[in-house]
Amino acid sequence: MNRQTQASLQAYHSFRCPSITEEEVSIRSEDDLMEAYRLGLFNEPWIVLGHGTNTLFLPRVSERVFLMQFEGFEHEILNDDQIHVTVGAGVEWDDLVEWSISQGYGGIEAMIRIPGT
């Protein structure tokens, strides 16, 4: 877990407007999430942010911002017609679509180039 005060959010949302948060917390694992909980970081107002698509911030953000940066994919084949996919909270949508295509899994390939996490 990485914590930074007076952090710029400009790179983390699609509108790219200048914006500063009082505190940014990068969460890269379940352990980071549990540590943030143990430290009481959820006891004050907070915001969760993936890549901020369709998020517009004011120049000053008083809430603590949690940047979800979980990575990776896991999948389980359930039967000949179904799979169960678990995706990290920080994975880019296009990366998920491209990974699905590379694995031969159909169903979301038409949704490529839709911004989001």
CSV table of C-alpha atoms in Angstrom, one decimal, residues 9-109:
chain,number,residue,atom,x,y,z
A,9,LEU,CA,-5.7,12.9,-9.7
A,10,GLN,CA,-5.3,14.3,-13.2
A,11,ALA,CA,-3.7,11.1,-14.6
A,12,TYR,CA,-6.4,8.9,-13.1
A,13,HIS,CA,-9.6,10.2,-14.8
A,14,SER,CA,-10.6,10.5,-18.5
A,15,PHE,CA,-11.3,14.3,-18.3
A,16,ARG,CA,-7.8,15.0,-17.2
A,17,CYS,CA,-8.8,18.2,-15.3
A,18,PRO,CA,-6.3,19.3,-12.7
A,19,SER,CA,-7.4,18.0,-9.3
A,20,ILE,CA,-5.7,17.5,-5.9
A,21,THR,CA,-6.8,15.0,-3.2
A,22,GLU,CA,-5.9,15.3,0.4
A,23,GLU,CA,-4.7,11.7,0.4
A,24,GLU,CA,-4.3,9.0,-2.3
A,25,VAL,CA,-4.0,5.4,-1.3
A,26,SER,CA,-2.9,2.8,-3.8
A,27,ILE,CA,-4.3,-0.6,-3.2
A,28,ARG,CA,-2.6,-3.4,-5.0
A,29,SER,CA,-3.7,-6.5,-3.1
A,30,GLU,CA,-6.1,-7.9,-0.6
A,31,ASP,CA,-3.4,-7.4,2.1
A,32,ASP,CA,-3.3,-3.7,1.2
A,33,LEU,CA,-7.0,-3.5,1.6
A,34,MET,CA,-7.0,-5.2,5.0
A,35,GLU,CA,-4.1,-3.0,6.1
A,36,ALA,CA,-6.1,0.1,5.1
A,37,TYR,CA,-9.0,-1.2,7.1
A,38,ARG,CA,-6.9,-1.9,10.2
A,39,LEU,CA,-5.4,1.6,10.0
A,40,GLY,CA,-9.0,3.0,10.0
A,41,LEU,CA,-8.6,4.6,6.6
A,42,PHE,CA,-12.3,3.9,5.9
A,43,ASN,CA,-13.5,5.8,9.0
A,44,GLU,CA,-13.5,9.1,7.1
A,45,PRO,CA,-15.2,10.0,3.8
A,46,TRP,CA,-13.6,8.1,0.9
A,47,ILE,CA,-13.8,7.5,-2.9
A,48,VAL,CA,-12.8,4.3,-4.8
A,49,LEU,CA,-11.3,4.9,-8.2
A,50,GLY,CA,-10.3,2.5,-11.0
A,51,HIS,CA,-9.2,4.5,-14.0
A,52,GLY,CA,-11.8,7.2,-13.5
A,53,THR,CA,-13.7,6.9,-16.7
A,54,ASN,CA,-16.6,9.3,-16.7
A,55,THR,CA,-15.4,10.7,-13.4
A,56,LEU,CA,-15.1,14.5,-13.1
A,57,PHE,CA,-13.4,15.9,-10.0
A,58,LEU,CA,-13.4,19.4,-8.5
A,59,PRO,CA,-10.0,21.1,-8.3
A,60,ARG,CA,-9.8,20.1,-4.6
A,61,VAL,CA,-11.0,16.7,-3.3
A,62,SER,CA,-11.4,16.5,0.4
A,63,GLU,CA,-12.1,12.7,0.5
A,64,ARG,CA,-9.4,10.1,0.7
A,65,VAL,CA,-9.1,8.4,-2.7
A,66,PHE,CA,-8.4,4.7,-3.0
A,67,LEU,CA,-6.8,3.8,-6.3
A,68,MET,CA,-7.7,0.2,-7.1
A,69,GLN,CA,-4.7,-1.3,-8.8
A,70,PHE,CA,-5.3,-5.1,-8.5
A,71,GLU,CA,-4.0,-6.8,-11.6
A,72,GLY,CA,-4.5,-10.2,-13.3
A,73,PHE,CA,-7.0,-12.7,-14.4
A,74,GLU,CA,-8.1,-16.1,-13.0
A,75,HIS,CA,-10.5,-18.4,-14.8
A,76,GLU,CA,-12.2,-21.7,-14.1
A,77,ILE,CA,-13.9,-23.8,-16.7
A,78,LEU,CA,-17.3,-24.8,-15.4
A,79,ASN,CA,-18.5,-26.9,-18.3
A,80,ASP,CA,-18.3,-27.0,-22.1
A,81,ASP,CA,-20.4,-23.8,-22.3
A,82,GLN,CA,-19.4,-21.7,-19.3
A,83,ILE,CA,-16.4,-20.3,-17.5
A,84,HIS,CA,-16.0,-18.2,-14.4
A,85,VAL,CA,-13.5,-15.3,-14.7
A,86,THR,CA,-12.2,-13.3,-11.8
A,87,VAL,CA,-10.6,-10.0,-12.8
A,88,GLY,CA,-8.5,-7.6,-10.6
A,89,ALA,CA,-10.1,-4.3,-9.7
A,90,GLY,CA,-7.5,-2.3,-11.5
A,91,VAL,CA,-7.5,-4.2,-14.8
A,92,GLU,CA,-8.3,-2.1,-17.9
A,93,TRP,CA,-11.4,-3.2,-19.7
A,94,ASP,CA,-9.6,-3.5,-23.1
A,95,ASP,CA,-7.0,-5.8,-21.5
A,96,LEU,CA,-9.8,-8.0,-20.2
A,97,VAL,CA,-11.4,-8.2,-23.7
A,98,GLU,CA,-8.1,-8.9,-25.4
A,99,TRP,CA,-7.2,-11.6,-22.8
A,100,SER,CA,-10.7,-13.2,-23.4
A,101,ILE,CA,-10.1,-13.3,-27.1
A,102,SER,CA,-6.6,-14.7,-26.7
A,103,GLN,CA,-8.0,-17.5,-24.6
A,104,GLY,CA,-10.7,-18.3,-27.2
A,105,TYR,CA,-13.6,-17.1,-24.9
A,106,GLY,CA,-16.3,-15.4,-26.8
A,107,GLY,CA,-19.0,-13.0,-25.7
A,108,ILE,CA,-17.4,-9.7,-24.9
A,109,GLU,CA,-15.3,-9.1,-28.0
